[in-house]
mmCIF file of C-alpha atoms in Angstrom:
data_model
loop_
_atom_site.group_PDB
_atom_site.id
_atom_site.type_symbol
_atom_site.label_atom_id
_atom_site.label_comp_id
_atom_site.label_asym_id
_atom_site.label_seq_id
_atom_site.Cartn_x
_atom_site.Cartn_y
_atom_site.Cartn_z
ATOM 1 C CA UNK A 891 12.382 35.429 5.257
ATOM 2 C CA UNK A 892 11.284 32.344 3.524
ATOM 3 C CA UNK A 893 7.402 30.976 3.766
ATOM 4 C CA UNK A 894 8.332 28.409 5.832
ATOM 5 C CA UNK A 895 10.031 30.424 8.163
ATOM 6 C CA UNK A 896 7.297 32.437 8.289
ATOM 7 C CA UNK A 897 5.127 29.473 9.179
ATOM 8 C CA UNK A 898 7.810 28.631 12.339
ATOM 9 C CA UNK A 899 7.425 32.496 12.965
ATOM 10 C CA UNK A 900 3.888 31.729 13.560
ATOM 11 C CA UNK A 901 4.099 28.059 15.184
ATOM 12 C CA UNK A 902 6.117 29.716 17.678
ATOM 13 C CA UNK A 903 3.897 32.883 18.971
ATOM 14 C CA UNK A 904 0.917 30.233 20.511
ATOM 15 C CA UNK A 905 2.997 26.699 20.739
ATOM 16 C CA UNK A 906 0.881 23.613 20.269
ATOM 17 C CA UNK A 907 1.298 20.041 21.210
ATOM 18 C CA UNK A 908 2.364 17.657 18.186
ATOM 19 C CA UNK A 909 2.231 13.938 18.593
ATOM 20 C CA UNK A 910 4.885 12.163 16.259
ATOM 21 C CA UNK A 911 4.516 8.489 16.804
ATOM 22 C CA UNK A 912 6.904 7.084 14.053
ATOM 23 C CA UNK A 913 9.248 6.778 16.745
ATOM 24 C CA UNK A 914 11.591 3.738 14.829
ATOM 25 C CA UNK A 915 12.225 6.456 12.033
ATOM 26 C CA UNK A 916 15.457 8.440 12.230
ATOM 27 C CA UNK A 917 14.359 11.323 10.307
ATOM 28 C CA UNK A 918 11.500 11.215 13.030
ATOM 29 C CA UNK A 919 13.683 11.607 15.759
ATOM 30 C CA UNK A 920 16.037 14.331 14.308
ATOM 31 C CA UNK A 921 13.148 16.445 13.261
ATOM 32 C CA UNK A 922 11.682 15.727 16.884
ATOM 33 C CA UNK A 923 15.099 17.514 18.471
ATOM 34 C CA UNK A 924 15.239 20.206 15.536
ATOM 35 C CA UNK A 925 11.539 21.385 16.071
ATOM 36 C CA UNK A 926 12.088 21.669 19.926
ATOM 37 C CA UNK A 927 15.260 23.444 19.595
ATOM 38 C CA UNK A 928 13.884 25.769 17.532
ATOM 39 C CA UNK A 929 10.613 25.679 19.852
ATOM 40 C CA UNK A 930 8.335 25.653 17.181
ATOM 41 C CA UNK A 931 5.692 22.952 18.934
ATOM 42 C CA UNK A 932 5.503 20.964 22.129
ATOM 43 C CA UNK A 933 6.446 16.999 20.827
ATOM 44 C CA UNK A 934 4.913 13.831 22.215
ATOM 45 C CA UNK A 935 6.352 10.767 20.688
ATOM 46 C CA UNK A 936 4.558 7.357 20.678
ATOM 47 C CA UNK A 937 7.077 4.406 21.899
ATOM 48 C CA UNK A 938 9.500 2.469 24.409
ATOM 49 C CA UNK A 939 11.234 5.253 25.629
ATOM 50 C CA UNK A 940 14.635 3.389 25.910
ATOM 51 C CA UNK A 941 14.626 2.382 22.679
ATOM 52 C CA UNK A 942 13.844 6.295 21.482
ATOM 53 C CA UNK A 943 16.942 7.733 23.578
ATOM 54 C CA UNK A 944 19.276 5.030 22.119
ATOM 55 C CA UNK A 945 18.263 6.073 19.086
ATOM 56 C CA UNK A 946 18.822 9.448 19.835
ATOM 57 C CA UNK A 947 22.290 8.541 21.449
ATOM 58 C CA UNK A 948 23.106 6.628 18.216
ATOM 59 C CA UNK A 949 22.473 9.868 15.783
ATOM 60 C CA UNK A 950 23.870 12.144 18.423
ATOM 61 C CA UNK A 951 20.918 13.982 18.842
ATOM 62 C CA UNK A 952 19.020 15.577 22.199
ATOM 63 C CA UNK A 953 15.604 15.543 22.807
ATOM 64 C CA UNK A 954 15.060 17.338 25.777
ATOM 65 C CA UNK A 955 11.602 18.515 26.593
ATOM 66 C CA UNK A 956 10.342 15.680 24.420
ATOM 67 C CA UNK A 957 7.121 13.884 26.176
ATOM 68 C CA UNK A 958 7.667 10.456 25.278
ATOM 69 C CA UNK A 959 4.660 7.869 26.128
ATOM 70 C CA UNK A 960 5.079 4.258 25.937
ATOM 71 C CA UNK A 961 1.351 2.929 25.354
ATOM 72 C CA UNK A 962 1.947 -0.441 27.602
ATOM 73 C CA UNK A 963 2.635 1.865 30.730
ATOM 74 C CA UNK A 964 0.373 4.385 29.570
ATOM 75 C CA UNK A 965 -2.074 5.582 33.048
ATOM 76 C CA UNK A 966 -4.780 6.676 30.535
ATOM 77 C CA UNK A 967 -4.711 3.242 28.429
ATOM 78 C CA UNK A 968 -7.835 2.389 29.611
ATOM 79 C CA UNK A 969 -9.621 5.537 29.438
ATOM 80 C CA UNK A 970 -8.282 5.780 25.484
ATOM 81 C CA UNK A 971 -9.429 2.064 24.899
ATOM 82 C CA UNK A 972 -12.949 3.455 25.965
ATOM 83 C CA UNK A 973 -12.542 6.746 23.594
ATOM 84 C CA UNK A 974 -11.791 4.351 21.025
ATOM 85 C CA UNK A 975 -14.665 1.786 21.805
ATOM 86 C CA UNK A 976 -16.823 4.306 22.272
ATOM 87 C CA UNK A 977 -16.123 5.764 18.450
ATOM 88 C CA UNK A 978 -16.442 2.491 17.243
ATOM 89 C CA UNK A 979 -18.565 0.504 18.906
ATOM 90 C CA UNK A 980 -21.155 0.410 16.012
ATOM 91 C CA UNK A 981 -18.840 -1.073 13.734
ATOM 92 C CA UNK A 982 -18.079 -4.006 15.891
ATOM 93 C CA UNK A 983 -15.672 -2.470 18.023
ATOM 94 C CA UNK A 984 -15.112 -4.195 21.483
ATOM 95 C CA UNK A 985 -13.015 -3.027 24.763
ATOM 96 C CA UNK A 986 -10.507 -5.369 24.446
ATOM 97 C CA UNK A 987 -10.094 -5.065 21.171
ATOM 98 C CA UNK A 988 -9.892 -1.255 21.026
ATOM 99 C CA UNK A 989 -6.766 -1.821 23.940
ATOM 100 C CA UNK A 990 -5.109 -4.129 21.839
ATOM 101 C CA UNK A 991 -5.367 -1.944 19.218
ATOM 102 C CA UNK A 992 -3.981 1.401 21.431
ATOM 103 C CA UNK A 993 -1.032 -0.950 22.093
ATOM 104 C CA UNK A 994 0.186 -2.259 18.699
ATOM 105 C CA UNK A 995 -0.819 0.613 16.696
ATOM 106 C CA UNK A 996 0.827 3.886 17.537
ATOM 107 C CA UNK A 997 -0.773 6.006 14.814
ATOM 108 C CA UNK A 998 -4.032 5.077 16.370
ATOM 109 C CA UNK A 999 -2.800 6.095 19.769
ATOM 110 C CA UNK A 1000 -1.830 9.194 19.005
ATOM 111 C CA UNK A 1001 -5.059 10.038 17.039
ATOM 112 C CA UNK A 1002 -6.768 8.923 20.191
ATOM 113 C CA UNK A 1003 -4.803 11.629 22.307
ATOM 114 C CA UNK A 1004 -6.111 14.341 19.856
ATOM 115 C CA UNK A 1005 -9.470 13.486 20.182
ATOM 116 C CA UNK A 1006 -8.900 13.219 24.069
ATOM 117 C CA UNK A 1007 -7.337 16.861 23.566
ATOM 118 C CA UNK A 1008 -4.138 15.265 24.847
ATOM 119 C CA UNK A 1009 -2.242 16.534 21.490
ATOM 120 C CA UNK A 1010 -3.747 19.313 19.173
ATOM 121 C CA UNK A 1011 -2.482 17.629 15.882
ATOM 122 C CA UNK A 1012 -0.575 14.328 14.576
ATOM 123 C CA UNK A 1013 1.973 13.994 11.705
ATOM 124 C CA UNK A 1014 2.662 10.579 10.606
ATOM 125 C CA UNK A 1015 3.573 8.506 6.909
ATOM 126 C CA UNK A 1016 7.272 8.638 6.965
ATOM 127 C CA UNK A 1017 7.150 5.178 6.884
ATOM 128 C CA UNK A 1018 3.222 4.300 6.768
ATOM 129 C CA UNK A 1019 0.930 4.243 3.880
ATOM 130 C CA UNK A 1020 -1.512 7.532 3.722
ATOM 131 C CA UNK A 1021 -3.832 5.407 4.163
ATOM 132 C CA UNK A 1022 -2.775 3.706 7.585
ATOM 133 C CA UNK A 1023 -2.535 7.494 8.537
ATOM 134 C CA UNK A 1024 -6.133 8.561 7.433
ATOM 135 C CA UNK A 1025 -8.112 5.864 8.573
ATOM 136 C CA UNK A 1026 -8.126 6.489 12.258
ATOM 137 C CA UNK A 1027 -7.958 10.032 11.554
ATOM 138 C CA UNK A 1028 -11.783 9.414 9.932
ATOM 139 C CA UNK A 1029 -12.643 6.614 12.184
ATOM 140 C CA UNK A 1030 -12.134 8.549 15.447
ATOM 141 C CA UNK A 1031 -11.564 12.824 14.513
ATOM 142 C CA UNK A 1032 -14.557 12.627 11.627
ATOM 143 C CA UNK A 1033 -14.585 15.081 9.440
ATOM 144 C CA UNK A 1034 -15.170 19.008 10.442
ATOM 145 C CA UNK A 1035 -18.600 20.156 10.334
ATOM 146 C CA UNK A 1036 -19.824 21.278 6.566
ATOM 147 C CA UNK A 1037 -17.096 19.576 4.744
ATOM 148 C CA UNK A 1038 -17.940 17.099 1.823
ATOM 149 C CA UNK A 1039 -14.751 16.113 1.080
ATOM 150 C CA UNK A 1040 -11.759 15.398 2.904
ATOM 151 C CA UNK A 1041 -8.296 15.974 0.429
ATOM 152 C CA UNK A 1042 -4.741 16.281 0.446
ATOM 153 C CA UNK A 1043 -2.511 19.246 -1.032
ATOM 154 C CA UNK A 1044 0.920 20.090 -0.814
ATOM 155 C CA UNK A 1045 2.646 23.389 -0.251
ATOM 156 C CA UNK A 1046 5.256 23.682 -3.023
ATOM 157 C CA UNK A 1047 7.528 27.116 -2.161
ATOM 158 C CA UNK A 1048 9.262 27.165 -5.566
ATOM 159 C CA UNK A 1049 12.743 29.455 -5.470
ATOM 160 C CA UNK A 1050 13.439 32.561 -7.613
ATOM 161 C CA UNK A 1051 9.880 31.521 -9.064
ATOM 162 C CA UNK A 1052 8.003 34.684 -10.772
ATOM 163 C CA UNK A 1053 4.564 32.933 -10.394
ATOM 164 C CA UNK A 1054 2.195 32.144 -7.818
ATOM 165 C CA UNK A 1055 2.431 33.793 -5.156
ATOM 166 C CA UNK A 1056 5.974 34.577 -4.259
ATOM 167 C CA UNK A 1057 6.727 31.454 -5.627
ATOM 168 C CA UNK A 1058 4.039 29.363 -3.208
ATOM 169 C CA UNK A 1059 1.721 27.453 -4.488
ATOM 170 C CA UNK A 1060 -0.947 25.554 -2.987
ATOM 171 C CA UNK A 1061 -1.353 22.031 -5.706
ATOM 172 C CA UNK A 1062 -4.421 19.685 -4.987
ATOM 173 C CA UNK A 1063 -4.923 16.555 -4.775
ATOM 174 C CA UNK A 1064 -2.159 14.744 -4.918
ATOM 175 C CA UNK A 1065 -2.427 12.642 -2.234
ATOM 176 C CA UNK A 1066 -5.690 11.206 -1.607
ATOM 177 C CA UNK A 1067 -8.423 11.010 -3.567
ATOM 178 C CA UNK A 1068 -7.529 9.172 -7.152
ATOM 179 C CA UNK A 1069 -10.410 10.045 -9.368
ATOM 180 C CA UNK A 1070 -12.679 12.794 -7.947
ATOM 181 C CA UNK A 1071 -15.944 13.501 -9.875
ATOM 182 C CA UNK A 1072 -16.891 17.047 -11.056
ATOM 183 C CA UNK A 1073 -18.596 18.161 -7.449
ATOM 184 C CA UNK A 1074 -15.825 16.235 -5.718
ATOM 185 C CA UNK A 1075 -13.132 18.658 -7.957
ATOM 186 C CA UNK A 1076 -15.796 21.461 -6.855
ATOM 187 C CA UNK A 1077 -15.254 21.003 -3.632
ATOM 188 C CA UNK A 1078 -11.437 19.894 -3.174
ATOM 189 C CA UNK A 1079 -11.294 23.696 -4.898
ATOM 190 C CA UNK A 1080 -13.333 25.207 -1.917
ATOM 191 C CA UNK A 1081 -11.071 23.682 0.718
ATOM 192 C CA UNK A 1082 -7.631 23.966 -0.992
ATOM 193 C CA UNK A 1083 -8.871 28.355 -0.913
ATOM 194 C CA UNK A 1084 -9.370 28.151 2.862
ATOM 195 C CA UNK A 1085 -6.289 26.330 3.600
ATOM 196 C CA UNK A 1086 -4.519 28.929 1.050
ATOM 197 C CA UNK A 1087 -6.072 31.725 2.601
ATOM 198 C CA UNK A 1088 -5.339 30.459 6.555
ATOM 199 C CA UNK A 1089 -1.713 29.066 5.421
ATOM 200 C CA UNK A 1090 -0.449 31.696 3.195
ATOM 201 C CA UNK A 1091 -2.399 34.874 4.290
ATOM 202 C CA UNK A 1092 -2.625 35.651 0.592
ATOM 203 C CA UNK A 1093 -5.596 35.532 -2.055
ATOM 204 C CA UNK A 1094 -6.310 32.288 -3.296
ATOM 205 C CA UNK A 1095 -6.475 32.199 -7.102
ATOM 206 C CA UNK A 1096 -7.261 28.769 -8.200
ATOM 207 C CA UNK A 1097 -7.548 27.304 -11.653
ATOM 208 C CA UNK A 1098 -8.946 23.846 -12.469
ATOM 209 C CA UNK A 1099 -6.534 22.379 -14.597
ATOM 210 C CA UNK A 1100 -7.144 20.125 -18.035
ATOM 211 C CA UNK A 1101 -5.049 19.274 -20.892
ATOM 212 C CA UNK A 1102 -7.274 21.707 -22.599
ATOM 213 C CA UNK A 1103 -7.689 25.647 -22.432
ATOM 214 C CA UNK A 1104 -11.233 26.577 -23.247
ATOM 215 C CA UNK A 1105 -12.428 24.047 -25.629
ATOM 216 C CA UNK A 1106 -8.906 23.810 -26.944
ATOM 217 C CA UNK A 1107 -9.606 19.694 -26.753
ATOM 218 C CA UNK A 1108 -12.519 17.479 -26.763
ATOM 219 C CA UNK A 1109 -12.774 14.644 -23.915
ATOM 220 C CA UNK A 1110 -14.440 12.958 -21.333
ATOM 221 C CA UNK A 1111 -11.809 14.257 -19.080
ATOM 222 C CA UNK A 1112 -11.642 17.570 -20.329
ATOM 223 C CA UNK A 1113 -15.853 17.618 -19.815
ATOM 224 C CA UNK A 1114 -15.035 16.652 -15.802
ATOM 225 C CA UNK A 1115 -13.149 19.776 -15.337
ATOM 226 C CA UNK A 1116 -15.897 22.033 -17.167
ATOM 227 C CA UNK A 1117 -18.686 20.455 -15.167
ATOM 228 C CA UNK A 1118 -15.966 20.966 -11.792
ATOM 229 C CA UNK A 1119 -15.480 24.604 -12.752
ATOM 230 C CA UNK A 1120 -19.621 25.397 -13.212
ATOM 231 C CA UNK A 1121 -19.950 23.534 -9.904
ATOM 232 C CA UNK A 1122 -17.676 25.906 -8.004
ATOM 233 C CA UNK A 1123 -19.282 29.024 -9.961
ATOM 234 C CA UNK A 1124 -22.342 28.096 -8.494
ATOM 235 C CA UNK A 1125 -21.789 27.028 -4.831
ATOM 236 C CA UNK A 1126 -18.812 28.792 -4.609
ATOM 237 C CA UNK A 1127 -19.525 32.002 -6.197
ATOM 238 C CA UNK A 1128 -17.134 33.976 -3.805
ATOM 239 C CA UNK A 1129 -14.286 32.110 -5.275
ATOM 240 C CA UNK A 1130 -12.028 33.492 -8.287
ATOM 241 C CA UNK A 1131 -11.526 30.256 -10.154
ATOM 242 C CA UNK A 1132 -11.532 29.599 -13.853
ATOM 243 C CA UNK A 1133 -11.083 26.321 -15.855
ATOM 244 C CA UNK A 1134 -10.327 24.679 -17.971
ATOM 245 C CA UNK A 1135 -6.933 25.766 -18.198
ATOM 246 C CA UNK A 1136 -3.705 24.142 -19.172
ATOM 247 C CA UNK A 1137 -0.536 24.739 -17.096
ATOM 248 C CA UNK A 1138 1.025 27.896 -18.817
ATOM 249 C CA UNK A 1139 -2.085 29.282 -19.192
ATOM 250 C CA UNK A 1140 -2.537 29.299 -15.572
ATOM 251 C CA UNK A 1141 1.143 30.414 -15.043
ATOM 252 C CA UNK A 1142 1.887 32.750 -17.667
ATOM 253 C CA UNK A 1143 0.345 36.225 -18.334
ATOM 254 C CA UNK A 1144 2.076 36.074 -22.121
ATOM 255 C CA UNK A 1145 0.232 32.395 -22.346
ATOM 256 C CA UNK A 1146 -3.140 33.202 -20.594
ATOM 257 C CA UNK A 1147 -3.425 36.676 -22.940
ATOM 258 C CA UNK A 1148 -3.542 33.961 -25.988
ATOM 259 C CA UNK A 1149 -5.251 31.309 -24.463
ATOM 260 C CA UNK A 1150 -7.880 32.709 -21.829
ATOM 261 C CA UNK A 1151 -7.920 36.206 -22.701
ATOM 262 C CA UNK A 1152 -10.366 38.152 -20.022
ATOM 263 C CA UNK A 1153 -10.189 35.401 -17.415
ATOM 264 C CA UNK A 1154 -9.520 36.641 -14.132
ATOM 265 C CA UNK A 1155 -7.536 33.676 -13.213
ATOM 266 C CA UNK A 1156 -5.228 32.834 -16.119
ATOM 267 C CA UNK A 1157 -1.710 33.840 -15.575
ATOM 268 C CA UNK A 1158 -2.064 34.597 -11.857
ATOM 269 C CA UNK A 1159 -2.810 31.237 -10.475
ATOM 270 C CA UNK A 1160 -1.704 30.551 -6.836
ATOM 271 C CA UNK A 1161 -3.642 27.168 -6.243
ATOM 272 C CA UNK A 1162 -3.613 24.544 -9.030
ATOM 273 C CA UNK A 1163 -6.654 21.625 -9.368
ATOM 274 C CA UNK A 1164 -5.427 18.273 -10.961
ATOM 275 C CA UNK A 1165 -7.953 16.291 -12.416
ATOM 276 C CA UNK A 1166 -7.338 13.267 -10.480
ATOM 277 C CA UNK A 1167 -4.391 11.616 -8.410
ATOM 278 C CA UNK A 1168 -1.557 10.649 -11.200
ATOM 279 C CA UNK A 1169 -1.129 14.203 -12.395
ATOM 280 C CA UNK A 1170 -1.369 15.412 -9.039
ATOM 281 C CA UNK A 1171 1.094 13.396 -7.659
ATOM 282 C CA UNK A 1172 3.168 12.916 -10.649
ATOM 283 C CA UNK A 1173 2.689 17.360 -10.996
ATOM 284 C CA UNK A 1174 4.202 18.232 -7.231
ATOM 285 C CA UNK A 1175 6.915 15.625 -7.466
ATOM 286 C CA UNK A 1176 8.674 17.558 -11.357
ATOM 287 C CA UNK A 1177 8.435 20.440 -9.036
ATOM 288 C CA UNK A 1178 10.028 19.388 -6.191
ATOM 289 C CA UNK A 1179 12.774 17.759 -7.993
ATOM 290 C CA UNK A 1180 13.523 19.414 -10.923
ATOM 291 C CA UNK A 1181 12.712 22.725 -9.445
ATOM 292 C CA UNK A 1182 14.139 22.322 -6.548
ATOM 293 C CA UNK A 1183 11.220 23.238 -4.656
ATOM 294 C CA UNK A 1184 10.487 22.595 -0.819
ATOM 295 C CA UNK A 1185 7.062 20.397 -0.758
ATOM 296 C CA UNK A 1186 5.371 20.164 2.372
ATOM 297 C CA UNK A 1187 2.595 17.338 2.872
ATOM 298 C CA UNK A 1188 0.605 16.173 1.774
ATOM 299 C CA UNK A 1189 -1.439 18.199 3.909
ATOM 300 C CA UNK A 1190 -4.847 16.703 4.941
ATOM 301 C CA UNK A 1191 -8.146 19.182 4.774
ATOM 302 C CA UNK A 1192 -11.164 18.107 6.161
ATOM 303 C CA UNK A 1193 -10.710 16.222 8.986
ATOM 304 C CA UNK A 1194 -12.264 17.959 12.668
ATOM 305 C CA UNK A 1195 -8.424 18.392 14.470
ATOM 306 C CA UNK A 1196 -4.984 18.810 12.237
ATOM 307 C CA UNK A 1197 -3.732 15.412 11.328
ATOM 308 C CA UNK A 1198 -1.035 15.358 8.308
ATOM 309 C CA UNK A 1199 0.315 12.662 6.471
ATOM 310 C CA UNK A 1200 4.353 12.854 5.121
ATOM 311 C CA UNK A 1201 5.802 11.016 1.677
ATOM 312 C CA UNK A 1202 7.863 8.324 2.729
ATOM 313 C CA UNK A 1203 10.649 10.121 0.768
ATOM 314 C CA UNK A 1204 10.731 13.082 2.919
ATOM 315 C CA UNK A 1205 13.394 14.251 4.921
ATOM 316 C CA UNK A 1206 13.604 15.314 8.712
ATOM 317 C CA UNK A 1207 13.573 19.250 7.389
ATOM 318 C CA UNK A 1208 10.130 18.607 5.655
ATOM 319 C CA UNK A 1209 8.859 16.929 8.811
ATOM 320 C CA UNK A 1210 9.480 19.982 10.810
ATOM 321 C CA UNK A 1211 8.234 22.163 7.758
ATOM 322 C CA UNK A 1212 4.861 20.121 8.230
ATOM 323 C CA UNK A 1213 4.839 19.894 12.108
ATOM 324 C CA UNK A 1214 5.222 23.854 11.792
ATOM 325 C CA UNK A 1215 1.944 23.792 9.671
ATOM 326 C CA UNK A 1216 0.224 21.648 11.607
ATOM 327 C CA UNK A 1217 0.408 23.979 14.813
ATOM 328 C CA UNK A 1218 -0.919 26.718 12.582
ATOM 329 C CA UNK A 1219 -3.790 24.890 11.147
ATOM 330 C CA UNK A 1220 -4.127 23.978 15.042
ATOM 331 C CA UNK A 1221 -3.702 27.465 16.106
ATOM 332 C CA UNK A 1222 -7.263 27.745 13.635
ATOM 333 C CA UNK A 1223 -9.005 25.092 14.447
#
């Protein structure tokens, strides 16, 4: 059985409620009929609900059992406009501006029916921006109690892959935060090993990653990962993290025996640290497309209730891959 499977296994044994409110998106709408046939979450979808079955009629698709809200006959628009104003109201937030928002925004309004307990997660950016799905996930859910940092990872399953674990891998960030200091890399480390742990049920063996292998190189950016990995010693001593490593090093047992010899970490990595944003990003997409590997997110950690953001190249199976994660970080929560 594959991870992701696995993941559905679990989704399905205490079923949560999803909003997806990207209703104009096709890959939406067949992900929105996939996930209920294979009743891995309850759906609510954000929209005219004419418009949704036509376009479910058009790609000759069902979506029975799908809860489908239109915001401008909404009963609860007003009580959401007051969620909203009350979240906001100290930034300049009015009532009539919150409604107006509830009914031109869906994102928004389905954030709002997670913090109303309406919906116990969100998945959105098939065709937003990360950030159009973050910012009322910050403005309105906050994030959970004890966190510094919220960040974004992706769960690469890799096939007929030797390393990792089983071939998964969690990779962090490569969605969100573009330059993260040394305590920020610290502490994107701390949550990518609790959403490894909770996720994959496995170990979490995470090394901070560099151009460099112990001193191998001399740099400004090379120092940032040093300083992130002395950071996480200290306020993270439970975790088994090394750095810096390069990329084989932190793969390969016949690399890490030359380059890190000793290091608990090297050659067994199951969570990879990027420096900042462009390797990252630029790091999960080689895999996914040269490897063939499935990617799911990125994932958001952080934030009080599950909301997760998509890559506008995704396709309707990753959207159920990530709905299927979302329950399960819900099922946590």
């Amino acid at each position: 059985m594959s991870y992701i499977d696995v993941i559905k296994e679990k989704a399905r044994m205490d079923k949560k409620t999803i909003v997806l409110p990207e209703t104009t998106d096709k890959r939406t709408l067949i992900a929105a009929s996939n996930i209920m046939k294979e009743r891995i979450a309850d759906i609510i979808m954000i929209g005219d609900e004419e418009k949704i079955m036509d376009g479910a009629t058009w790609l000759e698709i069902e979506l029975d059992g799908v809860k489908i809200i239109n915001p401008k006959t909404c009963e609860k628009l007003d009580d959401y406009a007051n969620i909203l104003y009350e979240v906001r109201k100290n930034k300049g937030m009015t009532p009539e501006k919150a409604k107006e928002i509830l009914l031109t925004d869906p994102l928004t309004f389905g954030v709002i029916m997670v913090k109303a307990n309406e919906a116990d997660g969100m998945v959105a950016g098939a065709c937003h921006a990360t950030a159009d799905t973050l910012r009322p996930a910050l403005q309105i859910l906050k994030t959970a109690p004890g966190v510094k940092l919220v960040s974004g990872f992706f769960l690469m399953c890799v096939p007929d892959c030797e390393f990792g674990h089983d071939g998964t891998f969690l990779f962090a960030d490569c969605g969100l935060n573009q330059d993260p200091t040394a305590e920020e890399l610290a502490a994107i480390a701390e949550s990518s090993a609790r959403s490894f742990k909770s996720l994959v049920g496995a170990k979490p063996v995470i090394a901070m990653l560099s151009h460099s292998t112990r001193g191998s190189a001399k740099h400004a950016l090379v120092d940032k990962v040093v300083e992130a990995t002395r950071i996480a010693h200290e306020q993270y001593p439970h975790l088994t993290l090394d750095g810096e490593l390069q990329l084989d090093a932190a793969l390969v047992p016949s690399v890490a025996k030359s380059k890190a010899p000793g290091s608990d970490v090297a050659g067994k990595a199951n969570v990879l640290i990027f420096p900042n944003l462009d390797s990252g990003n630029i790091g999960y997409k080689l895999v996914q497309r040269l490897a063939k590997a499935e990617a799911y997110g990125p994932m958001l950690q952080g934030i009080a209730k599950p909301v997760n953001d998509l890559s506008r190249g995704c396709s309707w199976q990753d959207i159920v891959g990530v709905v299927a994660l979302t329950a399960v970080q819900a099922q946590l929560a």
